[in-house]
């Protein structure tokens, strides 16, 4: 079905003015349509990648927040300090911990909350 409609439009991609034959035309050419499609798909992939990365970064924090007993590394992530600082606080007696064996130190969450 052909139409005799001629509408002045501005291309979504290159912002040039063109004459459209239909009311749904967004691009001045097939080339602009392809370039804009590639641009949208690239942005979509970047957003998906950023979302995946943020989930990977925040996942350990979500897991740690649910635990009652933490090891030294998890406690340091929760407090935002180094592992060595956590051991220093344990040695000074500011944080009570239980040593279940060599290299198995556990800290109760309530002890971390007492710091604040």
Tab-separated table of N, CA and C in Angstrom:
chain	number	residue	atom	x	y	z
A	1	UNK	N	0.838	-1.172	0.000
A	1	UNK	CA	0.000	0.000	0.000
A	1	UNK	C	0.882	1.234	0.000
A	2	UNK	N	0.764	2.035	-0.985
A	2	UNK	CA	1.604	3.225	-1.072
A	2	UNK	C	0.861	4.435	-0.532
A	3	UNK	N	1.643	5.425	-0.189
A	3	UNK	CA	1.070	6.632	0.397
A	3	UNK	C	1.693	7.845	-0.262
A	4	UNK	N	0.925	8.887	-0.362
A	4	UNK	CA	1.425	10.146	-0.925
A	4	UNK	C	1.797	11.134	0.173
A	5	UNK	N	1.892	10.645	1.402
A	5	UNK	CA	2.218	11.510	2.540
A	5	UNK	C	3.701	11.852	2.481
A	6	UNK	N	3.999	13.112	2.735
A	6	UNK	CA	5.392	13.553	2.841
A	6	UNK	C	5.495	14.408	4.096
A	7	UNK	N	6.276	13.891	5.044
A	7	UNK	CA	6.394	14.543	6.348
A	7	UNK	C	7.850	14.926	6.566
A	8	UNK	N	8.076	16.128	7.040
A	8	UNK	CA	9.434	16.554	7.390
A	8	UNK	C	9.765	15.971	8.758
A	9	UNK	N	10.878	15.258	8.825
A	9	UNK	CA	11.327	14.631	10.066
A	9	UNK	C	12.803	14.930	10.291
A	10	UNK	N	13.256	14.633	11.512
A	10	UNK	CA	14.668	14.740	11.868
A	10	UNK	C	15.134	13.337	12.228
A	11	UNK	N	16.237	12.921	11.636
A	11	UNK	CA	16.773	11.585	11.865
A	11	UNK	C	17.190	11.432	13.336
A	12	UNK	N	16.829	10.305	13.935
A	12	UNK	CA	17.147	10.027	15.332
A	12	UNK	C	18.654	9.876	15.530
A	13	UNK	N	19.329	9.337	14.532
A	13	UNK	CA	20.758	9.061	14.666
A	13	UNK	C	21.637	10.264	14.309
A	14	UNK	N	21.442	10.814	13.115
A	14	UNK	CA	22.357	11.874	12.648
A	14	UNK	C	21.786	13.283	12.791
A	15	UNK	N	20.548	13.428	13.207
A	15	UNK	CA	19.879	14.716	13.415
A	15	UNK	C	19.766	15.570	12.159
A	16	UNK	N	19.775	14.940	11.001
A	16	UNK	CA	19.565	15.663	9.748
A	16	UNK	C	18.081	15.630	9.398
A	17	UNK	N	17.637	16.678	8.738
A	17	UNK	CA	16.237	16.746	8.335
A	17	UNK	C	16.049	15.952	7.050
A	18	UNK	N	14.941	15.218	6.973
A	18	UNK	CA	14.633	14.430	5.783
A	18	UNK	C	13.122	14.372	5.590
A	19	UNK	N	12.698	13.909	4.431
A	19	UNK	CA	11.278	13.775	4.126
A	19	UNK	C	10.886	12.311	4.277
A	20	UNK	N	9.961	12.048	5.190
A	20	UNK	CA	9.509	10.682	5.454
A	20	UNK	C	8.247	10.400	4.662
A	21	UNK	N	8.072	9.150	4.261
A	21	UNK	CA	6.880	8.754	3.500
A	21	UNK	C	5.820	8.120	4.400
A	22	UNK	N	6.222	7.734	5.608
A	22	UNK	CA	5.260	7.164	6.556
A	22	UNK	C	5.367	7.913	7.883
A	23	UNK	N	4.402	7.696	8.735
A	23	UNK	CA	4.387	8.394	10.021
A	23	UNK	C	5.290	7.727	11.049
A	24	UNK	N	5.773	6.524	10.751
A	24	UNK	CA	6.604	5.791	11.704
A	24	UNK	C	8.091	5.874	11.402
A	25	UNK	N	8.483	6.494	10.330
A	25	UNK	CA	9.885	6.565	9.939
A	25	UNK	C	10.672	7.403	10.936
A	26	UNK	N	11.812	6.847	11.393
A	26	UNK	CA	12.649	7.547	12.370
A	26	UNK	C	14.007	7.928	11.810
A	27	UNK	N	14.443	7.242	10.770
A	27	UNK	CA	15.804	7.414	10.253
A	27	UNK	C	15.769	7.902	8.815
A	28	UNK	N	16.806	8.644	8.460
A	28	UNK	CA	16.880	9.181	7.104
A	28	UNK	C	17.329	8.137	6.095
A	29	UNK	N	18.033	7.110	6.568
A	29	UNK	CA	18.511	6.074	5.653
A	29	UNK	C	18.664	4.751	6.391
A	30	UNK	N	18.852	3.707	5.608
A	30	UNK	CA	19.090	2.386	6.173
A	30	UNK	C	20.404	2.362	6.946
A	31	UNK	N	21.367	3.130	6.475
A	31	UNK	CA	22.677	3.209	7.131
A	31	UNK	C	22.537	3.780	8.557
A	32	UNK	N	21.775	4.854	8.700
A	32	UNK	CA	21.558	5.446	10.032
A	32	UNK	C	20.802	4.466	10.931
A	33	UNK	N	19.860	3.740	10.360
A	33	UNK	CA	19.108	2.750	11.117
A	33	UNK	C	20.046	1.674	11.651
A	34	UNK	N	20.930	1.159	10.826
A	34	UNK	CA	21.873	0.122	11.239
A	34	UNK	C	22.829	0.632	12.311
A	35	UNK	N	23.351	1.829	12.105
A	35	UNK	CA	24.297	2.391	13.075
A	35	UNK	C	23.640	2.601	14.432
A	36	UNK	N	22.399	3.101	14.422
A	36	UNK	CA	21.701	3.319	15.689
A	36	UNK	C	21.384	1.999	16.372
A	37	UNK	N	21.038	0.984	15.602
A	37	UNK	CA	20.773	-0.346	16.169
A	37	UNK	C	22.025	-0.892	16.839
A	38	UNK	N	23.155	-0.794	16.154
A	38	UNK	CA	24.412	-1.265	16.731
A	38	UNK	C	24.750	-0.499	18.004
A	39	UNK	N	24.515	0.801	17.992
A	39	UNK	CA	24.781	1.636	19.166
A	39	UNK	C	23.894	1.211	20.346
A	40	UNK	N	22.614	0.962	20.075
A	40	UNK	CA	21.697	0.535	21.143
A	40	UNK	C	22.082	-0.826	21.698
A	41	UNK	N	22.445	-1.755	20.829
A	41	UNK	CA	22.833	-3.094	21.277
A	41	UNK	C	24.119	-3.042	22.110
A	42	UNK	N	25.046	-2.178	21.707
A	42	UNK	CA	26.290	-2.026	22.460
A	42	UNK	C	26.004	-1.482	23.856
A	43	UNK	N	25.134	-0.468	23.958
A	43	UNK	CA	24.773	0.102	25.253
A	43	UNK	C	24.046	-0.923	26.123
A	44	UNK	N	23.217	-1.746	25.488
A	44	UNK	CA	22.496	-2.784	26.217
A	44	UNK	C	23.461	-3.810	26.802
A	45	UNK	N	24.475	-4.203	26.022
A	45	UNK	CA	25.484	-5.151	26.510
A	45	UNK	C	26.299	-4.554	27.646
A	46	UNK	N	26.644	-3.274	27.525
A	46	UNK	CA	27.421	-2.597	28.572
A	46	UNK	C	26.621	-2.539	29.859
A	47	UNK	N	25.330	-2.214	29.773
A	47	UNK	CA	24.487	-2.161	30.966
A	47	UNK	C	24.368	-3.534	31.624
A	48	UNK	N	24.209	-4.573	30.802
A	48	UNK	CA	24.111	-5.933	31.345
A	48	UNK	C	25.418	-6.326	32.026
A	49	UNK	N	26.536	-5.949	31.430
A	49	UNK	CA	27.841	-6.264	32.011
A	49	UNK	C	28.046	-5.515	33.320
A	50	UNK	N	27.674	-4.243	33.356
A	50	UNK	CA	27.809	-3.451	34.586
A	50	UNK	C	26.932	-4.012	35.703
A	51	UNK	N	25.736	-4.449	35.348
A	51	UNK	CA	24.835	-5.021	36.351
A	51	UNK	C	25.419	-6.321	36.901
A	52	UNK	N	25.957	-7.153	36.017
A	52	UNK	CA	26.566	-8.415	36.436
A	52	UNK	C	27.771	-8.168	37.336
A	53	UNK	N	28.581	-7.175	36.981
A	53	UNK	CA	29.759	-6.845	37.775
A	53	UNK	C	29.363	-6.346	39.160
A	54	UNK	N	28.358	-5.480	39.228
A	54	UNK	CA	27.933	-4.957	40.533
A	54	UNK	C	27.361	-6.071	41.405
A	55	UNK	N	26.688	-7.047	40.799
A	55	UNK	CA	26.181	-8.172	41.576
A	55	UNK	C	27.324	-9.021	42.120
A	56	UNK	N	28.370	-9.205	41.328
A	56	UNK	CA	29.521	-9.982	41.790
A	56	UNK	C	30.252	-9.262	42.911
A	57	UNK	N	30.337	-7.942	42.821
A	57	UNK	CA	31.034	-7.159	43.845
A	57	UNK	C	30.236	-7.167	45.148
A	58	UNK	N	28.927	-7.013	45.056
A	58	UNK	CA	28.091	-6.898	46.247
A	58	UNK	C	27.655	-8.243	46.819
A	59	UNK	N	27.799	-9.337	46.078
A	59	UNK	CA	27.365	-10.645	46.562
A	59	UNK	C	28.054	-11.061	47.854
A	60	UNK	N	29.390	-10.935	47.968
A	60	UNK	CA	30.014	-11.318	49.244
A	60	UNK	C	29.470	-10.515	50.427
A	61	UNK	N	29.170	-9.257	50.207
A	61	UNK	CA	28.641	-8.420	51.284
A	61	UNK	C	27.265	-8.908	51.715
A	62	UNK	N	26.417	-9.311	50.756
A	62	UNK	CA	25.098	-9.835	51.096
A	62	UNK	C	25.217	-11.138	51.876
A	63	UNK	N	26.146	-12.005	51.469
A	63	UNK	CA	26.347	-13.276	52.169
A	63	UNK	C	26.851	-13.044	53.587
A	64	UNK	N	27.750	-12.102	53.752
A	64	UNK	CA	28.343	-11.814	55.059
A	64	UNK	C	27.296	-11.251	56.018
A	65	UNK	N	26.405	-10.416	55.524
A	65	UNK	CA	25.427	-9.769	56.394
A	65	UNK	C	24.456	-10.761	57.026
A	66	UNK	N	24.306	-11.940	56.446
A	66	UNK	CA	23.380	-12.929	56.989
A	66	UNK	C	24.016	-13.845	58.018
A	67	UNK	N	25.337	-13.931	58.064
A	67	UNK	CA	26.021	-14.864	58.967
A	67	UNK	C	26.089	-14.330	60.392
A	68	UNK	N	26.048	-15.260	61.356
A	68	UNK	CA	26.188	-14.892	62.774
A	68	UNK	C	27.650	-14.931	63.208
A	69	UNK	N	28.404	-15.922	62.717
A	69	UNK	CA	29.821	-16.040	63.038
A	69	UNK	C	30.640	-15.798	61.772
A	70	UNK	N	31.621	-14.921	61.890
A	70	UNK	CA	32.425	-14.519	60.732
A	70	UNK	C	33.881	-14.885	60.940
A	71	UNK	N	34.579	-15.169	59.836
A	71	UNK	CA	36.020	-15.314	59.960
A	71	UNK	C	36.642	-13.917	59.858
A	72	UNK	N	37.944	-13.837	60.018
A	72	UNK	CA	38.615	-12.529	60.095
A	72	UNK	C	38.476	-11.761	58.781
A	73	UNK	N	38.604	-12.451	57.663
A	73	UNK	CA	38.510	-11.780	56.368
A	73	UNK	C	37.112	-11.198	56.145
A	74	UNK	N	36.077	-11.965	56.476
A	74	UNK	CA	34.704	-11.488	56.317
A	74	UNK	C	34.432	-10.294	57.234
A	75	UNK	N	34.945	-10.346	58.456
A	75	UNK	CA	34.766	-9.234	59.393
A	75	UNK	C	35.463	-7.980	58.869
A	76	UNK	N	36.633	-8.155	58.256
A	76	UNK	CA	37.352	-6.995	57.722
A	76	UNK	C	36.604	-6.388	56.539
A	77	UNK	N	35.970	-7.227	55.714
A	77	UNK	CA	35.164	-6.716	54.599
A	77	UNK	C	33.975	-5.947	55.133
A	78	UNK	N	33.341	-6.483	56.171
A	78	UNK	CA	32.164	-5.845	56.759
A	78	UNK	C	32.501	-4.494	57.376
A	79	UNK	N	33.660	-4.411	58.047
A	79	UNK	CA	34.061	-3.149	58.677
A	79	UNK	C	34.783	-2.206	57.699
A	80	UNK	N	35.246	-2.747	56.587
A	80	UNK	CA	35.948	-1.915	55.608
A	80	UNK	C	37.374	-1.613	56.018
A	81	UNK	N	38.028	-2.563	56.647
A	81	UNK	CA	39.428	-2.382	57.042
A	81	UNK	C	40.232	-3.591	56.564
A	82	UNK	N	41.518	-3.571	56.822
A	82	UNK	CA	42.366	-4.670	56.377
A	82	UNK	C	42.287	-5.846	57.355
A	83	UNK	N	42.719	-6.997	56.873
A	83	UNK	CA	42.735	-8.205	57.696
A	83	UNK	C	43.709	-8.019	58.861
A	84	UNK	N	44.837	-7.388	58.578
A	84	UNK	CA	45.834	-7.140	59.631
A	84	UNK	C	45.265	-6.258	60.746
A	85	UNK	N	44.470	-5.266	60.393
A	85	UNK	CA	43.836	-4.407	61.398
A	85	UNK	C	42.888	-5.220	62.280
A	86	UNK	N	42.164	-6.157	61.670
A	86	UNK	CA	41.268	-7.010	62.455
A	86	UNK	C	42.068	-7.835	63.465
A	87	UNK	N	43.181	-8.417	63.020
A	87	UNK	CA	44.022	-9.190	63.943
A	87	UNK	C	44.574	-8.293	65.052
A	88	UNK	N	44.917	-7.052	64.721
A	88	UNK	CA	45.414	-6.111	65.720
A	88	UNK	C	44.339	-5.826	66.774
A	89	UNK	N	43.098	-5.623	66.324
A	89	UNK	CA	41.989	-5.365	67.254
A	89	UNK	C	41.732	-6.583	68.145
A	90	UNK	N	41.885	-7.770	67.588
A	90	UNK	CA	41.711	-8.995	68.373
A	90	UNK	C	42.813	-9.123	69.421
A	91	UNK	N	44.060	-8.840	69.024
A	91	UNK	CA	45.191	-8.927	69.945
A	91	UNK	C	45.073	-7.926	71.087
A	92	UNK	N	44.563	-6.716	70.796
A	92	UNK	CA	44.400	-5.698	71.835
A	92	UNK	C	43.228	-6.015	72.764
A	93	UNK	N	42.343	-6.900	72.336
A	93	UNK	CA	41.192	-7.254	73.162
A	93	UNK	C	39.984	-6.386	72.899
A	94	UNK	N	40.018	-5.555	71.868
A	94	UNK	CA	38.870	-4.709	71.550
A	94	UNK	C	37.740	-5.524	70.918
A	95	UNK	N	38.118	-6.618	70.262
A	95	UNK	CA	37.139	-7.536	69.687
A	95	UNK	C	37.413	-8.917	70.264
A	96	UNK	N	36.371	-9.526	70.831
A	96	UNK	CA	36.522	-10.879	71.353
A	96	UNK	C	36.336	-11.864	70.209
A	97	UNK	N	37.201	-12.874	70.199
A	97	UNK	CA	37.101	-13.892	69.155
A	97	UNK	C	37.383	-15.259	69.752
A	98	UNK	N	37.053	-16.278	68.984
A	98	UNK	CA	37.295	-17.657	69.406
A	98	UNK	C	38.236	-18.276	68.401
A	99	UNK	N	39.312	-18.865	68.920
A	99	UNK	CA	40.287	-19.528	68.064
A	99	UNK	C	39.985	-21.028	68.103
A	100	UNK	N	39.398	-21.552	67.030
A	100	UNK	CA	38.987	-22.956	66.987
A	100	UNK	C	40.114	-23.879	66.562
A	101	UNK	N	41.211	-23.342	66.195
A	101	UNK	CA	42.362	-24.113	65.761
A	101	UNK	C	43.305	-23.175	65.036
A	102	UNK	N	44.380	-23.745	64.528
A	102	UNK	CA	45.328	-22.897	63.818
A	102	UNK	C	44.655	-22.377	62.551
A	103	UNK	N	44.626	-21.063	62.379
A	103	UNK	CA	44.067	-20.376	61.223
A	103	UNK	C	42.546	-20.471	61.143
A	104	UNK	N	41.886	-20.792	62.251
A	104	UNK	CA	40.423	-20.829	62.272
A	104	UNK	C	39.944	-19.922	63.404
A	105	UNK	N	39.845	-18.648	63.125
A	105	UNK	CA	39.401	-17.669	64.105
A	105	UNK	C	38.006	-17.203	63.713
A	106	UNK	N	37.089	-17.232	64.658
A	106	UNK	CA	35.713	-16.811	64.400
A	106	UNK	C	35.345	-15.650	65.326
A	107	UNK	N	34.574	-14.725	64.764
A	107	UNK	CA	34.142	-13.539	65.497
A	107	UNK	C	32.618	-13.485	65.440
A	108	UNK	N	31.998	-13.275	66.587
A	108	UNK	CA	30.549	-13.179	66.638
A	108	UNK	C	30.120	-11.792	66.160
A	109	UNK	N	29.041	-11.757	65.427
A	109	UNK	CA	28.557	-10.488	64.871
A	109	UNK	C	28.258	-9.465	65.968
A	110	UNK	N	27.749	-9.919	67.094
A	110	UNK	CA	27.426	-8.994	68.188
A	110	UNK	C	28.667	-8.284	68.707
A	111	UNK	N	29.841	-8.941	68.629
A	111	UNK	CA	31.085	-8.305	69.043
A	111	UNK	C	31.443	-7.144	68.115
A	112	UNK	N	31.179	-7.309	66.837
A	112	UNK	CA	31.431	-6.221	65.884
A	112	UNK	C	30.462	-5.065	66.119
A	113	UNK	N	29.232	-5.403	66.457
A	113	UNK	CA	28.234	-4.369	66.710
A	113	UNK	C	28.568	-3.569	67.972
A	114	UNK	N	29.242	-4.196	68.938
A	114	UNK	CA	29.629	-3.506	70.166
A	114	UNK	C	30.654	-2.407	69.903
A	115	UNK	N	31.438	-2.543	68.829
A	115	UNK	CA	32.412	-1.496	68.491
A	115	UNK	C	31.723	-0.150	68.223
A	116	UNK	N	30.536	-0.237	67.702
A	116	UNK	CA	29.819	0.986	67.351
A	116	UNK	C	28.852	1.364	68.438
